[in-house]
CSV table of C-alpha atoms in Angstrom, one decimal:
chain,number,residue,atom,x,y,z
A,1,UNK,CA,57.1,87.3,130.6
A,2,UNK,CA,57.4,86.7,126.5
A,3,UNK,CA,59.6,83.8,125.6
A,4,UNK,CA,63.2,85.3,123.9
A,5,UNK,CA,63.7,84.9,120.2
A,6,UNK,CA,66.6,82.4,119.2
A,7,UNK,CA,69.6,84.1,117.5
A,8,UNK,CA,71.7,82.2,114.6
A,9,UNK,CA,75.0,82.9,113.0
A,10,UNK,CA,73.5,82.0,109.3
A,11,UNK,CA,76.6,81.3,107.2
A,12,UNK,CA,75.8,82.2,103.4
A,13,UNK,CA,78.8,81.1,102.1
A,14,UNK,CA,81.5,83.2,100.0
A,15,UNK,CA,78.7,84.4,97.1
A,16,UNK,CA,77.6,82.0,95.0
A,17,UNK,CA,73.6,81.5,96.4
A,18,UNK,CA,73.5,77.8,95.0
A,19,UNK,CA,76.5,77.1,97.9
A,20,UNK,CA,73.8,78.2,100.8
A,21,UNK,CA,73.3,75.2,102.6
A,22,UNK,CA,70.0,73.9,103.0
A,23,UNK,CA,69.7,74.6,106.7
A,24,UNK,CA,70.4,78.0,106.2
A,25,UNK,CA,68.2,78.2,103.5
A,26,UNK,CA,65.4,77.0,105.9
A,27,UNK,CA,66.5,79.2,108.3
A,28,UNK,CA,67.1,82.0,106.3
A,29,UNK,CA,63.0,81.4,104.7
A,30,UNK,CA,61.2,81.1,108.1
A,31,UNK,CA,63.0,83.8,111.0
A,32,UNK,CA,61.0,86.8,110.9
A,33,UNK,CA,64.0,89.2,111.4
A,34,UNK,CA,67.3,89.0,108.9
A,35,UNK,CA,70.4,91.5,110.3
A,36,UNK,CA,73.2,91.9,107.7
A,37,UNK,CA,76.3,94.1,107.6
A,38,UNK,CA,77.4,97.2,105.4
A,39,UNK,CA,79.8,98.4,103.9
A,40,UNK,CA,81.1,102.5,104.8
A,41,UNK,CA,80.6,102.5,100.6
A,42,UNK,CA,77.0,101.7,101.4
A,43,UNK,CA,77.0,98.3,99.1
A,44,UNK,CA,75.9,95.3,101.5
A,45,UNK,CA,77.1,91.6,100.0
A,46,UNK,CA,75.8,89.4,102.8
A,47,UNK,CA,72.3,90.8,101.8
A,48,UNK,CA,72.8,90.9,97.9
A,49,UNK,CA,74.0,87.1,98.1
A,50,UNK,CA,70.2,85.7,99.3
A,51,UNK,CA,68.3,88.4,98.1
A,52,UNK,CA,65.8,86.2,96.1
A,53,UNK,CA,65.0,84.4,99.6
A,54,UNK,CA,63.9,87.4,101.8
A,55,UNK,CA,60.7,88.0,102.0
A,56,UNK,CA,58.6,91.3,101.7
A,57,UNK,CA,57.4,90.9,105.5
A,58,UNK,CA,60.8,90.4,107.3
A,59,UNK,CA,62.0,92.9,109.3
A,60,UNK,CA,65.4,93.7,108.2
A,61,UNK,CA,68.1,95.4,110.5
A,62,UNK,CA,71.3,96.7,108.8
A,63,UNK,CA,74.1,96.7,110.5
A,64,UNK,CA,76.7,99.7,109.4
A,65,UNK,CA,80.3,98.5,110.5
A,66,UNK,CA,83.8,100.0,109.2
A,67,UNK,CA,86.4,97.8,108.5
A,68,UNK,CA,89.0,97.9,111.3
A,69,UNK,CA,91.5,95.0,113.0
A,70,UNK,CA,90.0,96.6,115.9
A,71,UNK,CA,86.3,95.5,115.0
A,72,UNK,CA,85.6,93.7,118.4
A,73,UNK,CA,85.8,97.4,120.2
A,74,UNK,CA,84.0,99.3,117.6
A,75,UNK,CA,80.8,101.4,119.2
A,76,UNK,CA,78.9,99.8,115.8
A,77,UNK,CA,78.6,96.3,117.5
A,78,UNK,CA,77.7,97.6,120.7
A,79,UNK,CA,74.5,98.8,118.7
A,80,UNK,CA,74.4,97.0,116.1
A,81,UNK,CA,73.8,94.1,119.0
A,82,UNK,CA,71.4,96.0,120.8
A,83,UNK,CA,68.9,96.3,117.9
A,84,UNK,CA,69.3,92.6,117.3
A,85,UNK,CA,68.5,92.2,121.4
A,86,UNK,CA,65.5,94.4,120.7
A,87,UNK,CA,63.9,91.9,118.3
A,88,UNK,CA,64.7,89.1,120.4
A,89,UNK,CA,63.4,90.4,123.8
A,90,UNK,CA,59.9,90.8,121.5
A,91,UNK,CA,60.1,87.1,121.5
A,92,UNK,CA,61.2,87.2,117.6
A,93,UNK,CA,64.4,85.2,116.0
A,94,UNK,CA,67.0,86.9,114.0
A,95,UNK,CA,69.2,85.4,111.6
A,96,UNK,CA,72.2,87.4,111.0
A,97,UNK,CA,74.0,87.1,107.8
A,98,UNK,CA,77.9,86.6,107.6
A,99,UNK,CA,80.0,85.8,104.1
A,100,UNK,CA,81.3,83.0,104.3
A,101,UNK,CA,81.5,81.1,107.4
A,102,UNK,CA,80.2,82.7,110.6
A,103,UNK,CA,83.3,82.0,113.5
A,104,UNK,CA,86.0,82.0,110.9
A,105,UNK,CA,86.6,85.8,110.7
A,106,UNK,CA,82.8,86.4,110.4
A,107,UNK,CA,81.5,89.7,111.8
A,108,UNK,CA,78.6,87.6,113.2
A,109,UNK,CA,82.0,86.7,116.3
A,110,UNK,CA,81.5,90.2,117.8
A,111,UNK,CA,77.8,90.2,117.8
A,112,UNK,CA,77.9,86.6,119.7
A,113,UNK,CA,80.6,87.5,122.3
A,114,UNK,CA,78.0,90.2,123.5
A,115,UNK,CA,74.8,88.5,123.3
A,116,UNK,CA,76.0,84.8,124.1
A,117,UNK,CA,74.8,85.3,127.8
A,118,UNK,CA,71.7,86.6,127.1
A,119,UNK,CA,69.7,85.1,124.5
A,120,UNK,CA,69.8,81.5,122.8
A,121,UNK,CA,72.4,81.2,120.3
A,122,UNK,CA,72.8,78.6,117.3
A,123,UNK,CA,75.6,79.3,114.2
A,124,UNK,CA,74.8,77.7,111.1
A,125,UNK,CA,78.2,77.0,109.3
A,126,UNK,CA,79.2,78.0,105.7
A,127,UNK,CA,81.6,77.7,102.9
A,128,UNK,CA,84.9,79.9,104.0
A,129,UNK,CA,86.0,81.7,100.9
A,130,UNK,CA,89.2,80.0,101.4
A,131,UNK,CA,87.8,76.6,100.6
A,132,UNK,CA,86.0,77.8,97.8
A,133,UNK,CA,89.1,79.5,96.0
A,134,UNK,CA,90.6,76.3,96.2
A,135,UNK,CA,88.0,74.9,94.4
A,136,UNK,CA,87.5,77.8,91.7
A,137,UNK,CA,91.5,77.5,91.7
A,138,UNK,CA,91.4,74.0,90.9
A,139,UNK,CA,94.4,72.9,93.2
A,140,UNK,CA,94.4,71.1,96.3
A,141,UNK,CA,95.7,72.6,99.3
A,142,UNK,CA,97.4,70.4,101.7
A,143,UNK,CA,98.7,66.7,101.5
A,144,UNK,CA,99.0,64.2,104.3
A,145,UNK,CA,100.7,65.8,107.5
A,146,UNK,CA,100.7,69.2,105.7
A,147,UNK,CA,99.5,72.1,108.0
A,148,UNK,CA,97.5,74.7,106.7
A,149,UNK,CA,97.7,78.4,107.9
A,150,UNK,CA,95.0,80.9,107.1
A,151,UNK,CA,96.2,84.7,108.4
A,152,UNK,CA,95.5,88.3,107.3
A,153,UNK,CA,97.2,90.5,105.5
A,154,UNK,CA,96.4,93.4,108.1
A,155,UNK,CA,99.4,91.7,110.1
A,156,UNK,CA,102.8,93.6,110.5
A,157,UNK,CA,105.3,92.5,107.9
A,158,UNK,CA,107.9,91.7,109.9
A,159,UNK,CA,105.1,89.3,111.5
A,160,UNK,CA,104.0,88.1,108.1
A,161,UNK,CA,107.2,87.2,106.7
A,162,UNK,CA,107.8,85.3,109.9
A,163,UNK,CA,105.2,83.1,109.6
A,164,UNK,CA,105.4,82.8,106.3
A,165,UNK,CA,109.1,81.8,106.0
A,166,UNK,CA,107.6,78.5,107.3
A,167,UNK,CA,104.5,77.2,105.9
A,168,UNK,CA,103.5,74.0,104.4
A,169,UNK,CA,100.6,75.9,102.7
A,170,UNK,CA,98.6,79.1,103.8
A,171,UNK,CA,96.0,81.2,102.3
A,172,UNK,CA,96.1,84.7,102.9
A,173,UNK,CA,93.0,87.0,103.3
A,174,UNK,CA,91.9,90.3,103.5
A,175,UNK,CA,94.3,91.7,101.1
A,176,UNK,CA,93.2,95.0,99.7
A,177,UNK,CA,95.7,98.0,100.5
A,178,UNK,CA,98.0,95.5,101.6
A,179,UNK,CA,98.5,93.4,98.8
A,180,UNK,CA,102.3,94.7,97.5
A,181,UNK,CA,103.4,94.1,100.8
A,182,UNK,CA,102.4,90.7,100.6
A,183,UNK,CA,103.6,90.0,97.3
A,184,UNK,CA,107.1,91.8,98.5
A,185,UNK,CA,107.4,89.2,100.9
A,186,UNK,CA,106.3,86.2,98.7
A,187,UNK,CA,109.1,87.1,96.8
A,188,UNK,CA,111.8,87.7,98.9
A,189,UNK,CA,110.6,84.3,100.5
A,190,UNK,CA,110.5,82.4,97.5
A,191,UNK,CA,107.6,81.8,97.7
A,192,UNK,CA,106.0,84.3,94.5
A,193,UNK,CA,106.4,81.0,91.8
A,194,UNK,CA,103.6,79.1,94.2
A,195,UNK,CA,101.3,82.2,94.8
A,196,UNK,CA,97.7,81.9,93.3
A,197,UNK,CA,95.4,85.2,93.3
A,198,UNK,CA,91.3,84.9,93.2
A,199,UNK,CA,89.4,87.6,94.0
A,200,UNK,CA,85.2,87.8,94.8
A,201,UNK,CA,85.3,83.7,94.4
A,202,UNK,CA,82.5,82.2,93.1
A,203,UNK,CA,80.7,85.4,92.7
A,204,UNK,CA,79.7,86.4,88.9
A,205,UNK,CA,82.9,88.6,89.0
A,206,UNK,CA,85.3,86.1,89.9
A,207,UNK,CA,88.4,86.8,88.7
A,208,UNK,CA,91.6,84.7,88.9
A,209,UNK,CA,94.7,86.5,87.5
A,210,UNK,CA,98.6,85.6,87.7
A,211,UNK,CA,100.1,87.2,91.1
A,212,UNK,CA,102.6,89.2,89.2
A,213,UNK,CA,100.3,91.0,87.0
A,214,UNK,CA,97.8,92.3,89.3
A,215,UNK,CA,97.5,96.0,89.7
A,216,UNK,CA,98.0,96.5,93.9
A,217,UNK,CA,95.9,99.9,93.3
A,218,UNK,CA,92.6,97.3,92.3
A,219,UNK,CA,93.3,94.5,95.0
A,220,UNK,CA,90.3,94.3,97.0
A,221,UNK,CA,89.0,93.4,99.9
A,222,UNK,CA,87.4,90.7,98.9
A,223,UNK,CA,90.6,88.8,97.4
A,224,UNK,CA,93.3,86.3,98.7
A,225,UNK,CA,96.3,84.7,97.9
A,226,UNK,CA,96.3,80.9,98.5
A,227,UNK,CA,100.0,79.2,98.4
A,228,UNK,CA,99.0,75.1,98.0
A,229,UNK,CA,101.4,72.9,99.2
A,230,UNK,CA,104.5,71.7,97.0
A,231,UNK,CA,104.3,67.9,98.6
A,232,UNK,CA,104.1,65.7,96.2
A,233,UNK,CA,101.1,63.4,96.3
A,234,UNK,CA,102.1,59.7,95.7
């Protein structure tokens, strides 16, 4: 019986390829097999991020996935996880690229959940976009006994504004179609003055612009609002 290949979550980090860690550089350099999500538009980031490490000879395995809050029942990770069992039954490992950091709303979640009982499993961490929009913000997020909230703006906005009405600081992610419902609620919560937008951080089209003059039509995906917190350090 062949020996199974080893699967690892490879966190890539939120763009920038100089924030790729050096395990998952390694990593990334040696597996024969890379997987990577795309994008319904076709465009694939996780890939585009570390494309100057692949290698001609690595077996690549896209993975098409829509963008849904329903993602962990979508048919695509049923196959998308059986083509990445194929590889490994062959006795090959297969690194799968997330953005970001693989278990903090990484795609790479759904692909573990149905092949943690099967094959040999390692996640490589990464730089959450959130942490790195800090830093490309220049502000610090929490002080002290400050919690910090991270939470999408898929949710309902009666749940939103709930759980907004009481944060010490928060960031809030996937933004896209969403974002003048977000900023509605910012506002009504007082919250609009503290608000910092970033979108694509670290990327070559970073761009950080003042809450109230972004266009909600051109807020993408790939932007959040972090709210630091107003303690004052001592």
């Amino acid at each position: 019986m062949n020996k199974l290949g080893k699967l690892y979550g490879l966190g890539i980090g939120p763009g920038d390829p100089e924030l790729l860690t050096l395990k998952a550089h390694r990593i990334l350099t040696t597996v024969p097999v890379i997987a990577y999500p795309t994008l319904e538009s076709g465009k694939v980031l996780a890939r585009a991020i570390v494309s100057d490490f692949i290698r001609p000879e690595q077996i690549e395995i896209p993975m098409p996935l829509p963008f849904s809050v329903e993602r962990s029942s979508q048919p695509h990770y049923d196959i998308a996880a059986e083509n990445i069992a194929e590889q490994l039954k062959l006795g090959l490992d297969v690194a799968v690229l997330c953005v970001g950091d693989p278990m903090l709303y990484g795609t790479f979640m759904y692909i573990f959940n149905r092949l943690c009982d099967r094959f040999s499993i390692e996640v490589v961490p990464g730089i959450s976009s959130v942490m790195a929009s800090a830093a490309m913000l220049g502000v610090p997020i929490t002080y002290r006994n400050d919690v910090f909230s991270i939470m999408p703006a898929t949710l309902e906005a009666e749940i939103l504004r709930d759980r907004l009405a009481f944060i010490d600081a928060a960031a809030i992610i996937k933004l896209g179609r969403h974002f003048a419902k977000v900023r509605n609620i910012l506002e009504e919560l007082g919250l609009l003055e503290r608000a910092l937008y970033i979108e694509r951080a670290t990327l070559p089209n970073q761009q950080i612009i003042p809450i109230t003059e972004v266009d909600p039509e051109a807020a993408t995906y790939w932007s959040l609002i972090l709210i630091p917190s107003k303690t004052k350090p001592q």
